[in-house]
PDB file of C-alpha atoms and ligand atoms in Angstrom:
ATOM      1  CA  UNK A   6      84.604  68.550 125.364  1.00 51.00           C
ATOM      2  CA  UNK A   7      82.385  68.618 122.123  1.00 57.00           C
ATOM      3  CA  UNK A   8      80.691  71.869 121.456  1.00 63.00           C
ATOM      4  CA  UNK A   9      78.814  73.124 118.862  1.00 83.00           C
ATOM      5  CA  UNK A  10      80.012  76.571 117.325  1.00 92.00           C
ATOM      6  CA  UNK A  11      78.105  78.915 114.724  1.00 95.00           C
ATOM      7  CA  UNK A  12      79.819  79.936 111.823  1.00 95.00           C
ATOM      8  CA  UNK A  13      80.916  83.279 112.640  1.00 96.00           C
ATOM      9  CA  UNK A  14      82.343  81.553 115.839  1.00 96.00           C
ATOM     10  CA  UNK A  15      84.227  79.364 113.460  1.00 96.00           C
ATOM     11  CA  UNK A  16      85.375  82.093 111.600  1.00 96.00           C
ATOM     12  CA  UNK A  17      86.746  84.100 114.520  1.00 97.00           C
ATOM     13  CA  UNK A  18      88.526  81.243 115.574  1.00 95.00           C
ATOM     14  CA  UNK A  19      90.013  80.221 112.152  1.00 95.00           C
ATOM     15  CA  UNK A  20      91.268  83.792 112.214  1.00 96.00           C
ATOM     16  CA  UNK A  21      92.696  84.002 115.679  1.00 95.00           C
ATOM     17  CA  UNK A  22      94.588  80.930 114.836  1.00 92.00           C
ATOM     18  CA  UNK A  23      96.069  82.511 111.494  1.00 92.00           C
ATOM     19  CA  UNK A  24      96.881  85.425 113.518  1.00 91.00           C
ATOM     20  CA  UNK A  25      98.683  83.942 116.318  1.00 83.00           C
ATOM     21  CA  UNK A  26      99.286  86.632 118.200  1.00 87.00           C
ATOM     22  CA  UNK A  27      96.408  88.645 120.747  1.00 90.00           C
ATOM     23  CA  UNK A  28      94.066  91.191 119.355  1.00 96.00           C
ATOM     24  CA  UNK A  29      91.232  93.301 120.652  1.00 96.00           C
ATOM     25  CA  UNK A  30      87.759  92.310 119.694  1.00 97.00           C
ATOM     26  CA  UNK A  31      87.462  95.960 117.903  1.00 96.00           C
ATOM     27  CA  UNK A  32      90.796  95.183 116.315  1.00 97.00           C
ATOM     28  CA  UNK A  33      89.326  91.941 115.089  1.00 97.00           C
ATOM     29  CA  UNK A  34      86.757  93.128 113.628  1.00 97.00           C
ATOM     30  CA  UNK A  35      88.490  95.563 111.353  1.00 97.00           C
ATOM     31  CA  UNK A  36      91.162  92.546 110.829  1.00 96.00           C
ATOM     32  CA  UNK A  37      88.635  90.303 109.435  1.00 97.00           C
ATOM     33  CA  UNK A  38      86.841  93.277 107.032  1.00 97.00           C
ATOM     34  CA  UNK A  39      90.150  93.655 105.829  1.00 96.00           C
ATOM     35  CA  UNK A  40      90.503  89.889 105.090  1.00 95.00           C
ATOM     36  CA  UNK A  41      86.944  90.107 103.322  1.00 96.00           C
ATOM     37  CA  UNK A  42      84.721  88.354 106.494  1.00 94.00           C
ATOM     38  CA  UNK A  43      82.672  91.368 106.970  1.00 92.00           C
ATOM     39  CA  UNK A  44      81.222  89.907 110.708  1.00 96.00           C
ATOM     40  CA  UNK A  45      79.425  92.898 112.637  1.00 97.00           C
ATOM     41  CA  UNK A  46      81.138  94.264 115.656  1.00 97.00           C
ATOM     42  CA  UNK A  47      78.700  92.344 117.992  1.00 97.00           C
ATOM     43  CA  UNK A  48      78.691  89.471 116.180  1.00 97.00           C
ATOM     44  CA  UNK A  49      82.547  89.197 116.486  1.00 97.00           C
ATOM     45  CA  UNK A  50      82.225  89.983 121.027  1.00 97.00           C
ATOM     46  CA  UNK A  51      79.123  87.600 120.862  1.00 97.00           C
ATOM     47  CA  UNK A  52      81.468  85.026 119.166  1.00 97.00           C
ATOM     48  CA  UNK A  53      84.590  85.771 121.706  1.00 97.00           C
ATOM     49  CA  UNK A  54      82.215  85.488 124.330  1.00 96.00           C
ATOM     50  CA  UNK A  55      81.184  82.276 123.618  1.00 96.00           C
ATOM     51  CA  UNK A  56      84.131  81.092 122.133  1.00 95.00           C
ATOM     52  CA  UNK A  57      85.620  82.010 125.814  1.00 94.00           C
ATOM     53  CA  UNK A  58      83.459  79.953 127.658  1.00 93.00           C
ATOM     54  CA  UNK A  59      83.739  76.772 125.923  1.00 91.00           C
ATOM     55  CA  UNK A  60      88.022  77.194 126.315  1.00 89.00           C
ATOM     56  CA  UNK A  61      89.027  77.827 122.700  1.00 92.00           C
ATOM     57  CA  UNK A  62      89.715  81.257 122.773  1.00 94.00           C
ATOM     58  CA  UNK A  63      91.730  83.308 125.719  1.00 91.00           C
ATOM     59  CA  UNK A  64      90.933  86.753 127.205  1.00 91.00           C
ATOM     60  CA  UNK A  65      93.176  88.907 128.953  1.00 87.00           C
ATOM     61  CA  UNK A  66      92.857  92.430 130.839  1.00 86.00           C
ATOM     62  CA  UNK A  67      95.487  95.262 130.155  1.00 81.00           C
ATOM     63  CA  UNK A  68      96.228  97.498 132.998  1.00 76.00           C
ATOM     64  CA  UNK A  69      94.302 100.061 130.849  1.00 83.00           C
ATOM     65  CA  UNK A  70      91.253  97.761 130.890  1.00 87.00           C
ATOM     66  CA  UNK A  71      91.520  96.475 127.015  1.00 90.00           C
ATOM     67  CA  UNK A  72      90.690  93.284 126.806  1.00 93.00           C
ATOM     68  CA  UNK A  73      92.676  91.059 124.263  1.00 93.00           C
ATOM     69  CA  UNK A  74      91.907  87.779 122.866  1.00 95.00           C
ATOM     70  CA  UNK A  75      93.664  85.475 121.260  1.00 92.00           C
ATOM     71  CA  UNK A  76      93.667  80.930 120.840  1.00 90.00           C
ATOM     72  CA  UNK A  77      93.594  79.475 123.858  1.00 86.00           C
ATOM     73  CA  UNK A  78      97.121  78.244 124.994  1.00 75.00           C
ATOM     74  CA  UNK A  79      98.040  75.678 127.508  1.00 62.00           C
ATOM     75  CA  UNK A  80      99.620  78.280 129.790  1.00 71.00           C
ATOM     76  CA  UNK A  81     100.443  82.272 128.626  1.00 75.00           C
ATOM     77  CA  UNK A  82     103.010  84.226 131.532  1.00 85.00           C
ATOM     78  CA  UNK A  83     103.655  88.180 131.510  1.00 86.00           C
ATOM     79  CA  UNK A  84     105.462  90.710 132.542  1.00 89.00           C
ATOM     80  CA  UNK A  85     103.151  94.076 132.474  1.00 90.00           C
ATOM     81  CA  UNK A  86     104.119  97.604 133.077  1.00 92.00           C
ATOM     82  CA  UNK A  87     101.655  99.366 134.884  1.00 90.00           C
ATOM     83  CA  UNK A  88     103.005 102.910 133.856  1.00 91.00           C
ATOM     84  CA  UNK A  89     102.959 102.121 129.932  1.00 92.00           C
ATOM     85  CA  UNK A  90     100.988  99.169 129.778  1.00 87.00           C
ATOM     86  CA  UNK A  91     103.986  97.352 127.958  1.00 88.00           C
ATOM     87  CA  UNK A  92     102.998  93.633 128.466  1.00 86.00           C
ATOM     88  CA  UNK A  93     106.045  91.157 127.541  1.00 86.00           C
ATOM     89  CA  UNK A  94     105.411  87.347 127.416  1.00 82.00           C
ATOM     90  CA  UNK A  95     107.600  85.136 129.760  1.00 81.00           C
ATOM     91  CA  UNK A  96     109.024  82.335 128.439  1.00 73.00           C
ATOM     92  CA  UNK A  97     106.605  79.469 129.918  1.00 63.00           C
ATOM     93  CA  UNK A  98     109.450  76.543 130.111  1.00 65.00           C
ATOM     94  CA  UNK A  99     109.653  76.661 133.791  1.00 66.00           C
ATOM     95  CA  UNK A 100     105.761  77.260 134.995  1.00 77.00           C
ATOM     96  CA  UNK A 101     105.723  76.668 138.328  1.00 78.00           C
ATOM     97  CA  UNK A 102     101.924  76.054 138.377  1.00 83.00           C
ATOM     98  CA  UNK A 103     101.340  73.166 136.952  1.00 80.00           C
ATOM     99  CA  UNK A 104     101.794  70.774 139.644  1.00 82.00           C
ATOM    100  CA  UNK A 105      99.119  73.039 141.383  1.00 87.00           C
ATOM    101  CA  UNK A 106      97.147  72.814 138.453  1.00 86.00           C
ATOM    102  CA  UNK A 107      96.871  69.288 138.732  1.00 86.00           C
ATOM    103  CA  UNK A 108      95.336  69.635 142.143  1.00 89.00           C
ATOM    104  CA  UNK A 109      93.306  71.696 141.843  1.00 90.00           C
ATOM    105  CA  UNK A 110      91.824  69.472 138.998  1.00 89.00           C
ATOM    106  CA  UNK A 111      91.658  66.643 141.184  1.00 91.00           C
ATOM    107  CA  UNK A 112      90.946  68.543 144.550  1.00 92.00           C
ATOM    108  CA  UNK A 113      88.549  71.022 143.562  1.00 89.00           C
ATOM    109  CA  UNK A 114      86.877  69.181 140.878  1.00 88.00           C
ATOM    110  CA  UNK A 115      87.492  72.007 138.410  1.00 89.00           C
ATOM    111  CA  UNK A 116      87.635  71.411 134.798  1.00 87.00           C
ATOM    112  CA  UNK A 117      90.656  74.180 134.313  1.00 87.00           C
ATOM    113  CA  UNK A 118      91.013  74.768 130.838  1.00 85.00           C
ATOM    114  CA  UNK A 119      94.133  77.258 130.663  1.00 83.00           C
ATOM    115  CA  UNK A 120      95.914  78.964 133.472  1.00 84.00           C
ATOM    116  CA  UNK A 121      97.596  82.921 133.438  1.00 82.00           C
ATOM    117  CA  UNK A 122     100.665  84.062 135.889  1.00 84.00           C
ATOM    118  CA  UNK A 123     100.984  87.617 135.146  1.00 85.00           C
ATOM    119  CA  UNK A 124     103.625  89.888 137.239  1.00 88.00           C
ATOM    120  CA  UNK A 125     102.914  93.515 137.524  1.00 91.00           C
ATOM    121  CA  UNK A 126     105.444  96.697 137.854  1.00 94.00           C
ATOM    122  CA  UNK A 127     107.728  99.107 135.803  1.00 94.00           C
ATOM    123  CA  UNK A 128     109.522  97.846 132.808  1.00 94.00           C
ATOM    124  CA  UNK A 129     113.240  99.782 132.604  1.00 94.00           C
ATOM    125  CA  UNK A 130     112.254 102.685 130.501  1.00 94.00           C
ATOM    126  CA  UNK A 131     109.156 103.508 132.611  1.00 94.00           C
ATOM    127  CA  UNK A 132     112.008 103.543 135.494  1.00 94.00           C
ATOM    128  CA  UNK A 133     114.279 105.468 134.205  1.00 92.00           C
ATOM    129  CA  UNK A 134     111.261 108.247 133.080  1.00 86.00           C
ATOM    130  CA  UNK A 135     110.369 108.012 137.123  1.00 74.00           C
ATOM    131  CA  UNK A 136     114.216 108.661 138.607  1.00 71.00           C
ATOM    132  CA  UNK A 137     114.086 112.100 136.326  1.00 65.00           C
TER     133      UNK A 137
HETATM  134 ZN1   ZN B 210     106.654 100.897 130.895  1.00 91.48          ZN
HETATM  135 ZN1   ZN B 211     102.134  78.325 133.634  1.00 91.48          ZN
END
Protein backbone atom coordinates (compact mmCIF):
# COMPACT_ATOMS: atom_id res chain seq x y z
CA UNK A 1 0.00 0.00 0.00
CA UNK A 2 1.35 3.48 -1.21
CA UNK A 3 0.93 6.26 1.23
CA UNK A 4 1.96 9.54 1.36
CA UNK A 5 3.93 10.65 4.61
CA UNK A 6 4.95 14.33 5.75
CA UNK A 7 8.32 14.95 6.58
CA UNK A 8 8.31 14.81 10.20
CA UNK A 9 6.53 11.39 9.63
CA UNK A 10 9.54 10.48 7.60
CA UNK A 11 11.74 11.56 10.10
CA UNK A 12 10.18 9.61 12.96
CA UNK A 13 10.34 6.69 10.99
CA UNK A 14 13.98 7.06 9.74
CA UNK A 15 14.68 7.30 13.45
CA UNK A 16 12.69 4.39 14.75
CA UNK A 17 14.46 2.35 12.22
CA UNK A 18 18.05 3.57 13.42
CA UNK A 19 16.89 2.86 16.80
CA UNK A 20 15.65 -0.56 16.48
CA UNK A 21 14.49 -1.12 19.56
CA UNK A 22 10.76 0.39 21.18
CA UNK A 23 10.55 3.82 22.64
CA UNK A 24 7.86 6.01 24.10
CA UNK A 25 6.62 8.85 22.01
CA UNK A 26 7.93 11.31 24.99
CA UNK A 27 11.15 9.35 24.86
CA UNK A 28 11.27 10.03 21.15
CA UNK A 29 10.97 13.20 21.26
CA UNK A 30 13.85 13.94 23.56
CA UNK A 31 15.81 11.15 21.35
CA UNK A 32 15.46 13.07 18.26
CA UNK A 33 16.39 16.77 20.07
CA UNK A 34 19.30 15.02 21.09
CA UNK A 35 20.08 13.86 17.50
CA UNK A 36 19.45 17.62 16.36
CA UNK A 37 15.56 16.99 14.75
CA UNK A 38 14.00 19.34 17.11
CA UNK A 39 10.11 17.91 16.10
CA UNK A 40 7.52 19.27 18.81
CA UNK A 41 6.07 16.78 21.19
CA UNK A 42 2.73 16.72 19.19
CA UNK A 43 4.18 16.72 16.12
CA UNK A 44 6.17 13.51 16.99
CA UNK A 45 2.30 11.56 18.57
CA UNK A 46 0.61 13.20 15.45
CA UNK A 47 3.34 11.44 13.33
CA UNK A 48 3.09 7.93 15.41
CA UNK A 49 -0.43 8.22 15.03
CA UNK A 50 -0.47 8.29 11.58
CA UNK A 51 2.44 6.44 10.98
CA UNK A 52 0.32 3.61 13.01
CA UNK A 53 -2.45 3.55 10.86
CA UNK A 54 -0.90 3.19 7.60
CA UNK A 55 1.28 -0.16 9.26
CA UNK A 56 4.80 1.26 9.38
CA UNK A 57 5.17 1.87 12.81
CA UNK A 58 3.96 -0.57 15.90
CA UNK A 59 2.31 0.42 19.22
CA UNK A 60 2.21 -1.50 22.22
CA UNK A 61 0.51 -1.07 25.83
CA UNK A 62 2.62 -1.74 29.07
CA UNK A 63 0.75 -3.08 31.96
CA UNK A 64 1.40 0.44 33.39
CA UNK A 65 -0.42 1.96 30.40
CA UNK A 66 2.88 3.42 28.47
CA UNK A 67 2.54 3.07 25.20
CA UNK A 68 5.75 2.17 23.14
CA UNK A 69 6.41 2.39 19.56
CA UNK A 70 8.73 1.12 17.55
CA UNK A 71 9.04 -0.21 13.20
CA UNK A 72 6.53 -2.30 12.43
CA UNK A 73 7.65 -6.04 12.48
CA UNK A 74 6.12 -9.00 10.84
CA UNK A 75 5.20 -10.55 14.19
CA UNK A 76 6.65 -9.17 17.93
CA UNK A 77 5.79 -12.05 21.07
CA UNK A 78 6.21 -11.17 24.96
CA UNK A 79 6.44 -12.24 28.04
CA UNK A 80 5.18 -9.27 30.55
CA UNK A 81 5.28 -9.13 34.25
CA UNK A 82 2.38 -7.62 35.60
CA UNK A 83 4.03 -6.87 39.09
CA UNK A 84 7.19 -4.97 37.53
CA UNK A 85 6.15 -4.40 34.18
CA UNK A 86 9.36 -6.33 32.93
CA UNK A 87 8.35 -7.13 29.27
CA UNK A 88 10.85 -9.81 27.60
CA UNK A 89 10.56 -10.57 23.82
CA UNK A 90 9.91 -14.28 22.83
CA UNK A 91 11.79 -15.62 20.32
CA UNK A 92 9.16 -15.56 17.26
CA UNK A 93 10.64 -18.85 15.34
CA UNK A 94 7.76 -20.96 16.27
CA UNK A 95 4.52 -18.43 16.00
CA UNK A 96 1.79 -20.42 16.12
CA UNK A 97 -0.47 -17.75 14.50
CA UNK A 98 0.33 -17.52 11.34
CA UNK A 99 -1.61 -20.16 9.77
CA UNK A 100 -4.56 -18.28 11.52
CA UNK A 101 -3.33 -15.25 10.16
CA UNK A 102 -3.74 -16.40 6.83
CA UNK A 103 -7.41 -16.97 7.43
CA UNK A 104 -8.33 -14.54 8.74
CA UNK A 105 -6.89 -12.62 5.66
CA UNK A 106 -8.78 -14.66 3.41
CA UNK A 107 -11.92 -15.29 5.69
CA UNK A 108 -12.50 -12.07 7.15
CA UNK A 109 -11.30 -9.96 4.41
CA UNK A 110 -8.91 -8.12 6.72
CA UNK A 111 -5.89 -6.47 5.46
CA UNK A 112 -3.72 -7.56 8.80
CA UNK A 113 -0.68 -5.74 8.73
CA UNK A 114 1.29 -7.18 11.90
CA UNK A 115 0.05 -9.48 14.57
CA UNK A 116 1.09 -9.39 18.74
CA UNK A 117 0.88 -12.68 21.16
CA UNK A 118 1.70 -11.29 24.44
CA UNK A 119 1.55 -13.67 27.73
CA UNK A 120 0.93 -12.03 31.00
CA UNK A 121 2.15 -13.05 34.75
CA UNK A 122 5.17 -12.86 37.22
CA UNK A 123 8.64 -13.03 35.92
CA UNK A 124 10.98 -15.10 38.72
CA UNK A 125 12.14 -12.21 40.74
CA UNK A 126 8.62 -10.70 41.09
CA UNK A 127 7.94 -14.44 42.51
CA UNK A 128 10.32 -14.81 44.68
CA UNK A 129 9.50 -10.93 46.22
CA UNK A 130 5.69 -12.53 46.58
CA UNK A 131 6.72 -16.06 48.56
CA UNK A 132 8.53 -13.53 51.28
ZN1 LIG B 1 8.55 -8.75 37.60
ZN1 LIG C 1 3.53 -14.55 15.72
Amino acid sequence: MKVQRTRSQEKVLQFLKQLNHEISAQGLYVELRQADIPLGLATVYRALEALKLSGAVQARVLGNGETLYSQAQSDRHHLTCLQCGTSLPLNDADCPVHALEDNLRKSAHFEIYYHTLEFFGLCSPCQQQSED
